mmCIF file of C-alpha atoms in Angstrom:
data_model
loop_
_atom_site.group_PDB
_atom_site.id
_atom_site.type_symbol
_atom_site.label_atom_id
_atom_site.label_comp_id
_atom_site.label_asym_id
_atom_site.label_seq_id
_atom_site.Cartn_x
_atom_site.Cartn_y
_atom_site.Cartn_z
ATOM 1 C CA MET A 202 9.455 5.485 -1.405
ATOM 2 C CA ASN A 203 7.222 4.582 1.196
ATOM 3 C CA THR A 204 5.350 2.129 -1.034
ATOM 4 C CA THR A 205 8.931 0.355 -1.507
ATOM 5 C CA CYS A 206 9.684 0.142 1.840
ATOM 6 C CA TYR A 207 6.342 -1.330 2.883
ATOM 7 C CA ILE A 208 6.252 -3.908 0.356
ATOM 8 C CA HIS A 209 10.257 -4.552 0.934
ATOM 9 C CA ASN A 210 9.342 -5.264 4.843
ATOM 10 C CA ARG A 211 6.612 -7.745 3.643
ATOM 11 C CA VAL A 212 8.396 -10.042 1.063
ATOM 12 C CA THR A 213 10.324 -12.987 2.007
ATOM 13 C CA LEU A 214 13.849 -12.524 2.518
ATOM 14 C CA ARG A 215 15.160 -15.484 0.684
ATOM 15 C CA THR A 216 13.531 -18.637 -0.851
ATOM 16 C CA SER A 217 14.877 -20.798 1.579
ATOM 17 C CA THR A 218 13.098 -19.046 4.512
ATOM 18 C CA ALA A 219 9.464 -18.242 4.794
ATOM 19 C CA THR A 220 9.788 -15.282 7.058
ATOM 20 C CA THR A 221 9.881 -11.418 6.102
ATOM 21 C CA LEU A 222 11.553 -8.731 7.731
ATOM 22 C CA TYR A 223 8.313 -7.463 9.404
ATOM 23 C CA GLU A 224 7.733 -10.780 10.881
ATOM 24 C CA LEU A 225 11.680 -10.827 12.315
ATOM 25 C CA TRP A 226 11.183 -7.412 13.731
ATOM 26 C CA LYS A 227 7.585 -7.935 15.183
ATOM 27 C CA ASN A 228 7.394 -11.402 16.038
ATOM 28 C CA ARG A 229 4.209 -11.358 14.249
ATOM 29 C CA LYS A 230 2.615 -12.108 10.691
ATOM 30 C CA SER A 231 2.005 -9.131 8.476
ATOM 31 C CA THR A 232 -1.472 -8.433 6.969
ATOM 32 C CA VAL A 233 -2.178 -6.523 3.820
ATOM 33 C CA ASP A 234 -5.432 -5.602 5.150
ATOM 34 C CA ARG A 235 -4.328 -1.886 5.072
ATOM 35 C CA ALA A 236 -3.136 -1.745 1.799
ATOM 36 C CA ARG A 237 -5.086 0.469 -0.530
ATOM 37 C CA GLN A 238 -4.844 0.410 -4.335
ATOM 38 C CA ARG A 239 -3.939 3.914 -5.693
ATOM 39 C CA ASN A 240 -4.358 5.124 -9.389
#
């Protein structure tokens, strides 16, 4: 569930807008530097 919420907050809302939910809430660009690959 945490992974789903994390990804949902970082994908674009609609194709007409280039902002994500994270960007709207935090007023800054999101990064995926902390994302880890899990087996």
